[in-house]
Amino acid sequence: MNAWIYEKRRLLLGVAAVILFFLVWEVIFSGLVKLNPLFMSKPSLIWSGFMYDLKSGKVLFELMVSVRPFLFGFIAAVVVGIVVGTFMGWRQKVGYALDPLMTALYASPLVAVAPLVIIIFGVGVPGKTFLIFVLSVFPFIFNTYAGVKAVDQLLVNVVRSMGGNDKDIYFKVIVPSVLPYIIAGGRYAIGRALVGILVGEFYAASAGIGYMIAFYGDMYAIDRMFAYILIMMVIAVAFTEGIRWAERAAFPWRVGM
Amino acid sequence: MATSTVEPSTYIAPPPAEETYYEAHEPTILGGGFILAVFAVWELYPAIFGLSKGMKLFFATPSDIIAALYSLLILNEKLPMVGTIWQHFNASTGTFLFGLGLSIIVALPLGVVLGRSQTVDAMFDPFITAFNATPRLVFLPIVLIWFGVGFWTVIAIVFLGAVFPLLINTYAGVKNADKLLINVVRSFGANEWQINKLVVLPNSLPFIIAGLRLAIGRAILGVVVAEFFGGTEFGLGVIMVQASQSYRVDILFAVLIIFMVVSLLITAAVKQIENRLSRWRPAKIKTF
């Protein structure tokens, strides 16, 4: 038992800290400090607000509104990013030609184009999709580029010497060595895509998780605003930690890239 | 005399460099050329193919943008909204520096504590993971309620964006400090403060600088986005929103270019410092 506690010490401490955090939060506003519901909320109120919206189906509806542009934009970013990145790594001249422009775009605060994107594409799915695409395509481009450049030529030659054909080279060497890079890129891209959807929905929208956060904020319904903020946090953590876990499980030799 | 008798025939000159100018500078030429080509197409497209009436509203050619930059930055003309661009620039710079400074003040001590104490680290870890994974923008509405419309909201968003990369990198750097060195210093009778000063901080400096580079990027992003929604009167983000609402795409792009140039310059400068500080290290420092 003691050994088990020692082994899981980190996890137990973390869980305990989270529980303690919510407990203290609840206790402080249940007696010590008078709760001003226009300014602050407490976990029990947030929970009941969340359950209220969950039962009426609102949570699911808003989630679906946000998921559609997210999927479209993200899938477009994966496809375009991998194709452009592969070309850049595969043909040296293409790499030379595109690298400076892409670096400048990647390093600049592209979210600043949001107002322009919204006046061009409008408030609905296309505007958000484009915003998410623009923000999340660059990690895929650069990581695929780096991955293709890092393919070990020796391995290609070995497979060829052993009588492997192009298909073998492709599936036994290139894909396994580039894939970890792409997935690591996906981890960065998720965060940027979430920024994209939030900006799109804060700035101009009529539904969606981000819109609900802003809307309940404007309504001073702090409990439900917190509920949607927590939903967003859970989604973000699930995505990034899920990808991290997948990386460790699928490519244990590449941990920490 | 003796020197002049060396037979020239015994000396074989190395073959002349066969690399042409183009080959030596291929990346620069291709990269620069591509950017120029993009601008050329962008500039000439409306002149050759023409634009529909609707598209004209959303379109500004590079020459329009350069003209806007010139009149705003050099001639210091008044914007169609309010004030001159430099007033907005200074407002944004102020919030940027203030928010970044605040995050440095908070992140460095906290990062050292987390890196040195396993218990505190284990307790803070879930919160840091959660906040780092979530776009900090999500807190904008609540920050608006707590801090009110204006300056402090923008500061809070900039702070929230910049503090986590700094915290995580400081923490990683502190954890990475050489245990042997710490034990040596401790054997010589150093206390916790002296251990931190002599071993831990110098060791984690490259990590901290790398974190700073990330934090600067996040802080700039924070300034832009917070000014979109934060309701301040001055700021480059404010200008961008107003320019897009009044269809002044040239001003919008001009401000975007100012942001790009500033963030590229600052990032490059910090990268230089980073390279200089980690020059003595044998292995490449892994940054977050």
Coordinates of C-alpha atoms in Angstrom, one line a residue:
Chain A
M1 CA 0.0 0.0 0.0
N2 CA 2.7 2.4 1.0
A3 CA 4.7 1.5 -2.0
W4 CA 1.7 2.1 -4.2
I5 CA 1.2 5.5 -2.7
Y6 CA 4.8 6.4 -3.2
E7 CA 4.7 5.3 -6.8
K8 CA 1.5 7.3 -7.6
R9 CA 2.5 10.2 -5.4
R10 CA 2.6 12.7 -8.2
L11 CA -0.8 11.7 -9.5
L12 CA -2.4 11.6 -6.0
L13 CA -1.0 15.0 -5.1
G14 CA -2.2 16.5 -8.4
V15 CA -5.7 15.1 -7.9
A16 CA -5.8 16.2 -4.3
A17 CA -4.7 19.7 -5.3
V18 CA -7.5 19.9 -7.9
I19 CA -10.1 18.7 -5.4
L20 CA -8.8 21.0 -2.7
F21 CA -8.9 23.9 -5.2
F22 CA -12.6 23.4 -5.9
L23 CA -13.4 22.8 -2.2
V24 CA -11.7 25.9 -1.1
W25 CA -13.4 27.9 -3.8
E26 CA -16.8 26.5 -2.7
V27 CA -16.2 27.1 1.0
I28 CA -14.9 30.6 0.6
F29 CA -18.0 31.7 -1.2
S30 CA -20.4 29.7 0.9
G31 CA -19.8 31.5 4.1
L32 CA -16.6 33.5 4.4
V33 CA -17.2 35.9 1.6
K34 CA -20.6 37.1 0.4
L35 CA -21.0 35.9 -3.2
N36 CA -21.8 38.6 -5.7
P37 CA -23.4 36.5 -8.5
L38 CA -22.7 39.3 -11.0
F39 CA -19.0 39.1 -10.4
M40 CA -18.1 35.6 -9.2
S41 CA -19.5 32.1 -9.0
K42 CA -18.8 28.9 -7.1
P43 CA -18.5 25.3 -8.2
S44 CA -21.9 24.2 -7.1
L45 CA -23.6 27.0 -9.0
I46 CA -21.5 26.3 -12.0
W47 CA -22.4 22.6 -11.9
S48 CA -26.1 23.3 -11.7
G49 CA -25.8 25.8 -14.5
F50 CA -24.0 23.3 -16.6
M51 CA -26.6 20.6 -15.8
Y52 CA -29.4 23.0 -16.8
D53 CA -27.9 23.7 -20.2
L54 CA -27.0 20.0 -20.6
K55 CA -30.5 18.8 -20.0
S56 CA -32.0 21.3 -22.4
G57 CA -29.6 20.1 -25.1
K58 CA -27.9 23.5 -25.4
V59 CA -24.4 22.3 -24.6
L60 CA -24.6 19.7 -27.3
F61 CA -26.0 22.1 -29.8
E62 CA -23.4 24.8 -29.2
L63 CA -20.7 22.1 -29.3
M64 CA -21.9 20.9 -32.7
V65 CA -21.9 24.5 -34.0
S66 CA -18.3 24.9 -33.1
V67 CA -17.1 21.4 -34.2
R68 CA -18.1 21.8 -37.8
P69 CA -15.9 24.7 -38.8
F70 CA -13.2 23.3 -36.5
L71 CA -13.2 20.0 -38.4
F72 CA -13.3 21.6 -41.9
G73 CA -10.5 24.0 -41.1
F74 CA -8.4 21.5 -39.3
I75 CA -8.7 18.8 -42.0
A76 CA -7.9 21.4 -44.7
A77 CA -4.9 22.4 -42.7
V78 CA -3.7 18.8 -42.3
V79 CA -4.0 18.1 -46.1
V80 CA -2.6 21.4 -47.3
G81 CA 0.1 21.4 -44.7
I82 CA 1.3 17.9 -45.4
V83 CA 1.3 18.4 -49.2
V84 CA 3.1 21.7 -49.1
G85 CA 5.6 20.5 -46.4
T86 CA 6.3 17.3 -48.4
F87 CA 7.0 19.3 -51.5
M88 CA 9.3 21.7 -49.6
G89 CA 11.3 18.8 -48.1
W90 CA 11.3 16.7 -51.3
R91 CA 12.4 19.3 -53.8
Q92 CA 15.1 21.5 -52.4
K93 CA 14.3 24.4 -54.6
V94 CA 10.7 24.5 -53.5
G95 CA 11.9 24.5 -50.0
Y96 CA 14.3 27.4 -50.6
A97 CA 11.6 29.4 -52.4
L98 CA 8.8 29.0 -49.8
D99 CA 10.8 28.9 -46.5
P100 CA 11.2 32.7 -45.9
L101 CA 7.6 33.6 -46.7
M102 CA 6.2 30.8 -44.6
T103 CA 8.5 31.6 -41.7
A104 CA 7.4 35.2 -41.8
L105 CA 3.8 34.2 -41.8
Y106 CA 4.3 31.6 -39.1
A107 CA 6.1 34.1 -36.8
S108 CA 3.6 36.9 -37.3
P109 CA 0.4 37.3 -35.2
L110 CA -1.8 36.0 -38.0
V111 CA -4.9 36.2 -35.8
A112 CA -4.8 39.8 -36.6
V113 CA -6.4 39.0 -40.0
A114 CA -9.5 38.0 -38.2
P115 CA -11.5 41.2 -38.9
L116 CA -10.6 41.0 -42.6
V117 CA -11.5 37.3 -42.8
I118 CA -14.8 38.0 -41.2
I119 CA -15.7 40.9 -43.5
I120 CA -14.8 38.8 -46.5
F121 CA -16.2 35.4 -45.6
G122 CA -19.0 36.5 -43.3
V123 CA -20.0 35.4 -39.8
G124 CA -20.9 31.7 -40.4
V125 CA -19.0 28.5 -41.0
P126 CA -16.8 29.8 -43.9
G127 CA -15.2 32.6 -41.9
K128 CA -14.4 30.4 -38.9
T129 CA -13.2 27.6 -41.1
F130 CA -10.8 29.9 -43.0
L131 CA -9.5 31.4 -39.7
I132 CA -8.9 28.0 -38.2
F133 CA -7.2 26.9 -41.4
V134 CA -4.9 29.9 -41.6
L135 CA -3.8 29.6 -38.0
S136 CA -3.3 25.8 -37.9
V137 CA -1.7 25.1 -41.3
F138 CA 1.8 26.4 -40.5
P139 CA 2.8 23.9 -37.8
F140 CA 1.9 21.1 -40.3
I141 CA 3.9 22.7 -43.1
F142 CA 7.0 23.2 -41.0
N143 CA 6.9 19.8 -39.2
T144 CA 6.3 17.9 -42.4
Y145 CA 9.1 19.8 -44.0
A146 CA 11.5 19.0 -41.2
G147 CA 10.3 15.4 -41.2
V148 CA 10.8 14.8 -44.9
K149 CA 14.3 16.4 -44.7
A150 CA 15.2 14.2 -41.8
V151 CA 14.4 10.9 -43.6
D152 CA 17.5 8.7 -43.2
Q153 CA 18.9 8.2 -46.7
L154 CA 20.8 5.1 -45.4
L155 CA 17.5 3.4 -44.5
V156 CA 16.2 4.1 -48.0
N157 CA 19.3 2.6 -49.5
V158 CA 19.1 -0.4 -47.2
V159 CA 15.5 -1.2 -48.3
R160 CA 16.5 -0.7 -51.9
S161 CA 19.5 -3.1 -51.6
M162 CA 17.3 -5.7 -50.0
G163 CA 15.2 -5.6 -53.1
G164 CA 12.4 -3.4 -51.8
N165 CA 10.3 -1.4 -54.3
D166 CA 9.0 2.1 -54.0
K167 CA 6.0 1.0 -52.0
D168 CA 8.3 -0.6 -49.4
I169 CA 10.5 2.5 -49.2
Y170 CA 7.4 4.6 -48.8
F171 CA 5.6 2.5 -46.1
K172 CA 8.6 1.1 -44.3
V173 CA 10.8 4.2 -44.2
I174 CA 9.3 7.5 -45.2
V175 CA 5.9 7.3 -43.5
P176 CA 7.2 6.0 -40.1
S177 CA 9.9 8.6 -40.0
V178 CA 7.7 11.6 -41.0
L179 CA 4.6 10.7 -39.1
P180 CA 5.9 11.6 -35.6
Y181 CA 6.8 15.0 -36.9
I182 CA 3.3 15.6 -38.3
I183 CA 1.7 14.5 -35.1
A184 CA 3.9 16.7 -33.0
G185 CA 2.8 19.5 -35.4
G186 CA -0.8 18.6 -34.7
R187 CA -0.2 19.3 -31.0
Y188 CA 0.8 22.8 -31.8
A189 CA -1.9 23.2 -34.4
I190 CA -4.7 22.2 -32.1
G191 CA -3.9 25.1 -29.7
R192 CA -3.8 27.6 -32.6
A193 CA -7.0 26.2 -34.1
L194 CA -8.8 26.7 -30.7
V195 CA -7.6 30.3 -30.7
G196 CA -9.1 30.6 -34.2
I197 CA -12.5 29.3 -33.2
L198 CA -12.6 31.6 -30.1
V199 CA -11.6 34.7 -32.0
G200 CA -14.1 33.9 -34.8
E201 CA -16.9 33.3 -32.3
F202 CA -16.1 36.2 -30.0
Y203 CA -15.8 38.6 -32.9
A204 CA -18.9 37.8 -34.8
A205 CA -21.1 34.7 -34.4
S206 CA -24.5 33.8 -33.2
A207 CA -23.8 30.4 -31.7
G208 CA -21.0 28.1 -30.6
I209 CA -19.0 27.5 -27.4
G210 CA -16.9 30.7 -27.8
Y211 CA -20.1 32.7 -28.5
M212 CA -21.8 31.3 -25.4
I213 CA -18.9 32.3 -23.2
A214 CA -19.1 35.9 -24.5
F215 CA -22.9 35.9 -24.5
Y216 CA -23.2 34.7 -20.9
G217 CA -20.5 37.2 -20.0
D218 CA -22.5 40.0 -21.5
M219 CA -25.6 38.7 -19.6
Y220 CA -23.6 38.5 -16.3
A221 CA -24.6 34.8 -16.0
I222 CA -21.3 34.1 -14.5
D223 CA -22.2 30.5 -13.5
R224 CA -22.9 29.4 -17.0
M225 CA -20.1 31.3 -18.4
F226 CA -17.7 29.4 -16.1
A227 CA -19.4 26.2 -17.2
Y228 CA -18.6 26.9 -20.9
I229 CA -15.1 28.1 -20.0
L230 CA -14.5 24.8 -18.2
I231 CA -15.9 22.8 -21.2
M232 CA -13.4 24.6 -23.4
M233 CA -10.6 23.8 -21.0
V234 CA -11.5 20.2 -20.8
I235 CA -11.6 20.0 -24.6
A236 CA -8.3 21.7 -25.0
V237 CA -6.6 19.4 -22.3
A238 CA -8.2 16.3 -23.8
F239 CA -6.9 17.2 -27.3
T240 CA -3.3 18.1 -26.3
E241 CA -2.8 15.4 -23.7
G242 CA -4.5 12.9 -26.1
I243 CA -2.1 13.7 -28.8
R244 CA 0.8 13.5 -26.3
W245 CA -0.4 10.1 -25.2
A246 CA -0.8 8.9 -28.8
E247 CA 2.7 10.0 -29.5
R248 CA 4.1 8.1 -26.6
A249 CA 2.1 5.0 -27.4
A250 CA 2.8 5.0 -31.2
F251 CA 6.4 6.2 -31.3
P252 CA 8.0 5.4 -28.0
W253 CA 11.4 6.0 -29.5
R254 CA 10.6 9.6 -30.2
V255 CA 9.3 10.9 -26.9
G256 CA 10.0 14.5 -26.2
M257 CA 10.3 15.8 -29.8
Chain B
M1 CA 67.5 34.2 -53.4
A2 CA 66.7 30.8 -52.2
T3 CA 63.0 31.6 -52.0
S4 CA 62.8 32.5 -55.6
T5 CA 64.2 29.2 -56.8
V6 CA 61.1 27.2 -55.9
E7 CA 59.9 25.4 -59.0
P8 CA 56.5 26.7 -59.8
S9 CA 55.7 23.4 -61.5
T10 CA 55.7 21.5 -58.2
Y11 CA 52.9 23.6 -56.9
I12 CA 49.5 22.5 -58.0
A13 CA 46.9 25.2 -57.6
P14 CA 43.6 24.1 -56.2
P15 CA 40.8 24.0 -58.8
P16 CA 39.1 27.3 -59.0
A17 CA 35.8 27.5 -57.1
E18 CA 33.2 26.2 -59.4
E19 CA 30.3 27.5 -57.5
T20 CA 28.6 30.3 -59.4
Y21 CA 27.1 33.3 -57.6
Y22 CA 23.7 31.8 -58.1
E23 CA 24.6 28.5 -56.5
A24 CA 26.2 30.2 -53.5
H25 CA 23.1 32.3 -52.9
E26 CA 20.4 30.0 -54.1
P27 CA 18.3 30.0 -50.9
T28 CA 18.3 33.8 -50.7
I29 CA 17.6 34.3 -54.4
L30 CA 14.8 31.7 -54.5
G31 CA 13.2 32.8 -51.2
G32 CA 13.4 36.5 -51.9
G33 CA 12.3 36.0 -55.5
F34 CA 9.3 34.1 -54.4
I35 CA 8.2 36.8 -52.0
L36 CA 8.7 39.5 -54.8
A37 CA 6.7 37.3 -57.2
V38 CA 3.9 37.1 -54.7
F39 CA 3.8 40.8 -54.3
A40 CA 4.1 41.3 -58.1
V41 CA 1.1 39.1 -58.7
W42 CA -0.8 40.8 -55.9
E43 CA 0.0 44.2 -57.3
L44 CA -0.7 43.4 -61.0
Y45 CA -3.7 41.2 -60.6
P46 CA -6.3 43.9 -60.3
A47 CA -4.7 46.0 -63.0
I48 CA -4.8 43.1 -65.5
F49 CA -7.9 41.2 -64.7
G50 CA -9.9 43.9 -62.9
L51 CA -12.0 43.4 -59.8
S52 CA -15.7 43.1 -59.2
K53 CA -17.2 46.0 -57.4
G54 CA -17.7 44.0 -54.2
M55 CA -14.1 42.7 -54.2
K56 CA -12.7 46.3 -54.6
L57 CA -13.9 47.0 -51.0
F58 CA -11.7 44.2 -49.6
F59 CA -8.7 44.8 -51.8
A60 CA -5.6 46.8 -51.2
T61 CA -2.5 46.3 -53.5
P62 CA 1.0 46.4 -52.0
S63 CA 1.5 49.9 -53.3
D64 CA -1.6 51.1 -51.5
I65 CA -0.3 49.5 -48.3
I66 CA 3.1 51.0 -48.7
A67 CA 1.5 54.4 -49.3
A68 CA -0.5 53.9 -46.1
L69 CA 2.6 52.9 -44.2
Y70 CA 4.4 56.0 -45.5
S71 CA 1.7 58.5 -44.7
L72 CA 1.1 57.0 -41.3
L73 CA 4.6 56.2 -40.1
I74 CA 6.7 58.9 -41.8
L75 CA 4.3 61.7 -42.4
N76 CA 2.6 61.0 -39.1
E77 CA -0.8 61.8 -40.6
K78 CA -3.9 61.5 -38.5
L79 CA -5.8 58.3 -38.8
P80 CA -9.4 58.4 -40.1
M81 CA -10.4 57.0 -36.7
V82 CA -8.6 58.7 -33.8
G83 CA -5.0 59.9 -33.2
T84 CA -1.9 59.1 -35.1
I85 CA -0.4 55.6 -35.6
W86 CA 2.4 56.4 -33.2
Q87 CA 0.0 57.1 -30.4
H88 CA -1.6 53.7 -30.9
F89 CA 1.8 52.1 -31.3
N90 CA 3.0 53.5 -28.0
A91 CA -0.2 52.4 -26.3
S92 CA 0.3 48.9 -27.5
T93 CA 4.0 48.9 -26.6
G94 CA 3.1 50.1 -23.1
T95 CA 0.6 47.3 -22.5
F96 CA 3.0 44.7 -24.1
L97 CA 5.9 45.7 -21.8
F98 CA 3.8 46.0 -18.7
G99 CA 2.1 42.6 -19.2
L100 CA 5.3 40.9 -20.1
G101 CA 7.1 42.5 -17.1
L102 CA 4.4 41.3 -14.8
S103 CA 4.6 37.8 -16.1
I104 CA 8.4 37.7 -15.7
I105 CA 8.0 38.9 -12.1
V106 CA 5.5 36.1 -11.4
A107 CA 6.9 33.3 -13.5
L108 CA 10.6 33.3 -12.5
P109 CA 10.2 32.9 -8.7
L110 CA 7.3 30.5 -9.1
G111 CA 9.2 28.4 -11.7
V112 CA 12.2 28.1 -9.3
V113 CA 10.0 27.0 -6.5
L114 CA 8.2 24.4 -8.7
G115 CA 11.5 23.1 -10.0
R116 CA 13.1 22.8 -6.6
S117 CA 10.2 21.2 -4.7
Q118 CA 8.7 18.0 -6.0
T119 CA 5.6 18.3 -3.8
V120 CA 4.6 21.8 -4.9
D121 CA 5.4 20.8 -8.5
A122 CA 3.1 17.8 -8.3
M123 CA 0.3 19.9 -6.9
F124 CA 0.6 22.7 -9.5
D125 CA 1.1 20.4 -12.4
P126 CA -2.6 19.8 -13.3
F127 CA -3.3 23.5 -13.2
I128 CA -0.4 24.5 -15.3
T129 CA -1.1 21.7 -17.9
A130 CA -4.8 22.8 -18.1
F131 CA -4.0 26.5 -18.4
N132 CA -1.2 26.0 -20.9
A133 CA -3.3 23.8 -23.1
T134 CA -6.3 26.2 -23.1
P135 CA -6.2 29.3 -25.3
R136 CA -6.1 32.1 -22.7
L137 CA -8.5 34.0 -24.8
V138 CA -11.2 31.9 -23.3
F139 CA -10.9 34.0 -20.1
L140 CA -11.4 37.3 -21.9
P141 CA -15.1 37.6 -21.0
I142 CA -14.5 37.0 -17.3
V143 CA -11.4 39.2 -17.3
L144 CA -13.6 41.9 -18.8
I145 CA -16.1 41.5 -16.0
W146 CA -13.4 41.5 -13.3
F147 CA -11.2 44.3 -14.6
G148 CA -13.6 46.3 -16.6
V149 CA -13.3 47.6 -20.1
G150 CA -9.9 49.1 -20.8
F151 CA -6.3 49.0 -19.9
W152 CA -6.3 46.4 -17.1
T153 CA -8.2 43.8 -19.2
V154 CA -5.6 44.0 -21.9
I155 CA -2.8 43.7 -19.4
A156 CA -4.4 40.7 -17.8
I157 CA -4.8 38.9 -21.2
V158 CA -1.2 39.7 -22.1
F159 CA -0.1 38.5 -18.7
L160 CA -2.0 35.2 -19.0
G161 CA -0.6 34.5 -22.4
A162 CA 3.0 35.2 -21.5
V163 CA 3.2 33.7 -18.0
F164 CA 2.9 30.0 -18.9
P165 CA 5.7 29.5 -21.4
L166 CA 8.0 31.4 -19.0
L167 CA 6.9 29.4 -16.0
I168 CA 7.2 26.0 -17.8
N169 CA 10.6 26.8 -19.2
T170 CA 12.0 28.2 -16.0
Y171 CA 10.7 25.1 -14.3
A172 CA 12.3 22.8 -16.9
G173 CA 15.6 24.7 -16.6
V174 CA 15.7 24.5 -12.8
K175 CA 14.9 20.8 -12.9
N176 CA 17.6 20.2 -15.5
A177 CA 20.3 21.8 -13.2
D178 CA 23.2 19.4 -12.6
K179 CA 22.6 17.5 -9.4
L180 CA 26.3 16.9 -8.9
L181 CA 27.0 20.7 -8.9
I182 CA 24.2 21.3 -6.5
N183 CA 25.6 18.6 -4.1
V184 CA 29.1 20.1 -4.4
V185 CA 27.9 23.6 -3.5
R186 CA 25.9 22.1 -0.7
S187 CA 28.9 20.2 0.6
F188 CA 30.7 23.5 0.8
G189 CA 28.0 24.8 3.1
A190 CA 25.8 26.8 0.7
N191 CA 22.2 27.4 1.7
E192 CA 19.2 27.2 -0.6
W193 CA 19.5 30.8 -1.7
Q194 CA 23.1 30.4 -2.6
I195 CA 22.4 27.1 -4.4
N196 CA 19.9 28.9 -6.5
K197 CA 22.1 31.8 -7.2
L198 CA 25.3 29.9 -8.0
V199 CA 24.0 26.8 -9.8
V200 CA 20.4 26.7 -10.6
L201 CA 19.8 30.1 -12.2
P202 CA 22.9 30.2 -14.4
N203 CA 22.1 26.7 -15.6
S204 CA 18.5 27.5 -16.4
L205 CA 19.2 30.9 -18.1
P206 CA 19.1 29.5 -21.7
F207 CA 15.8 27.8 -20.9
I208 CA 14.4 31.0 -19.5
I209 CA 15.5 33.0 -22.5
A210 CA 13.9 30.4 -24.8
G211 CA 10.7 30.7 -22.7
L212 CA 11.0 34.5 -23.0
R213 CA 11.0 34.1 -26.8
L214 CA 7.8 32.1 -26.7
A215 CA 6.3 34.5 -24.2
I216 CA 7.0 37.5 -26.4
G217 CA 5.2 35.8 -29.2
R218 CA 2.2 35.0 -27.0
A219 CA 2.3 38.5 -25.5
I220 CA 2.1 40.2 -28.9
L221 CA -0.7 37.9 -29.9
G222 CA -2.4 38.8 -26.6
V223 CA -2.0 42.5 -27.3
V224 CA -3.7 42.1 -30.7
V225 CA -6.6 40.0 -29.6
A226 CA -7.2 41.8 -26.3
E227 CA -7.3 45.1 -28.1
F228 CA -9.8 43.7 -30.5
F229 CA -12.3 43.1 -27.7
G230 CA -10.9 45.0 -24.7
G231 CA -12.5 48.3 -25.4
T232 CA -9.4 50.5 -25.0
E233 CA -9.4 53.7 -27.0
F234 CA -5.8 53.5 -28.2
G235 CA -3.9 50.5 -29.5
L236 CA -3.0 48.9 -32.8
G237 CA -5.6 46.1 -32.4
V238 CA -8.3 48.8 -32.0
I239 CA -7.2 50.4 -35.2
M240 CA -7.3 47.0 -37.0
V241 CA -10.9 46.5 -36.0
Q242 CA -12.0 50.0 -36.9
A243 CA -10.1 49.8 -40.2
S244 CA -11.9 46.6 -41.1
Q245 CA -15.2 48.0 -40.1
S246 CA -14.7 51.1 -42.3
Y247 CA -13.3 49.0 -45.2
R248 CA -9.8 50.6 -45.0
V249 CA -8.0 47.4 -45.9
D250 CA -4.8 49.4 -46.7
I251 CA -4.6 50.5 -43.1
L252 CA -5.5 47.1 -41.8
F253 CA -2.6 45.5 -43.8
A254 CA -0.3 48.4 -42.8
V255 CA -0.9 47.6 -39.1
L256 CA -0.6 43.9 -39.8
I257 CA 2.8 44.5 -41.4
I258 CA 3.9 46.7 -38.4
F259 CA 3.0 43.8 -36.1
M260 CA 4.8 41.3 -38.3
V261 CA 8.0 43.4 -38.5
V262 CA 8.0 44.1 -34.7
S263 CA 7.5 40.5 -33.8
L264 CA 10.1 39.2 -36.2
L265 CA 12.6 41.8 -34.9
I266 CA 12.1 41.0 -31.3
T267 CA 12.1 37.3 -31.8
A268 CA 15.3 37.5 -33.8
A269 CA 16.9 39.7 -31.1
V270 CA 16.0 37.2 -28.4
K271 CA 17.2 34.4 -30.5
Q272 CA 20.6 36.1 -30.8
I273 CA 20.8 36.5 -27.0
E274 CA 19.8 32.9 -26.7
N275 CA 22.6 31.7 -29.1
R276 CA 25.1 33.8 -27.3
L277 CA 24.2 32.5 -23.8
S278 CA 24.1 28.9 -24.8
R279 CA 27.3 29.1 -26.9
W280 CA 29.4 27.4 -24.2
R281 CA 27.1 24.5 -23.9
P282 CA 28.3 21.3 -25.6
A283 CA 24.9 19.9 -26.5
K284 CA 22.1 21.7 -28.1
I285 CA 19.7 22.9 -25.5
K286 CA 16.3 21.5 -25.9
T287 CA 13.7 24.2 -25.8
F288 CA 10.1 23.7 -25.0

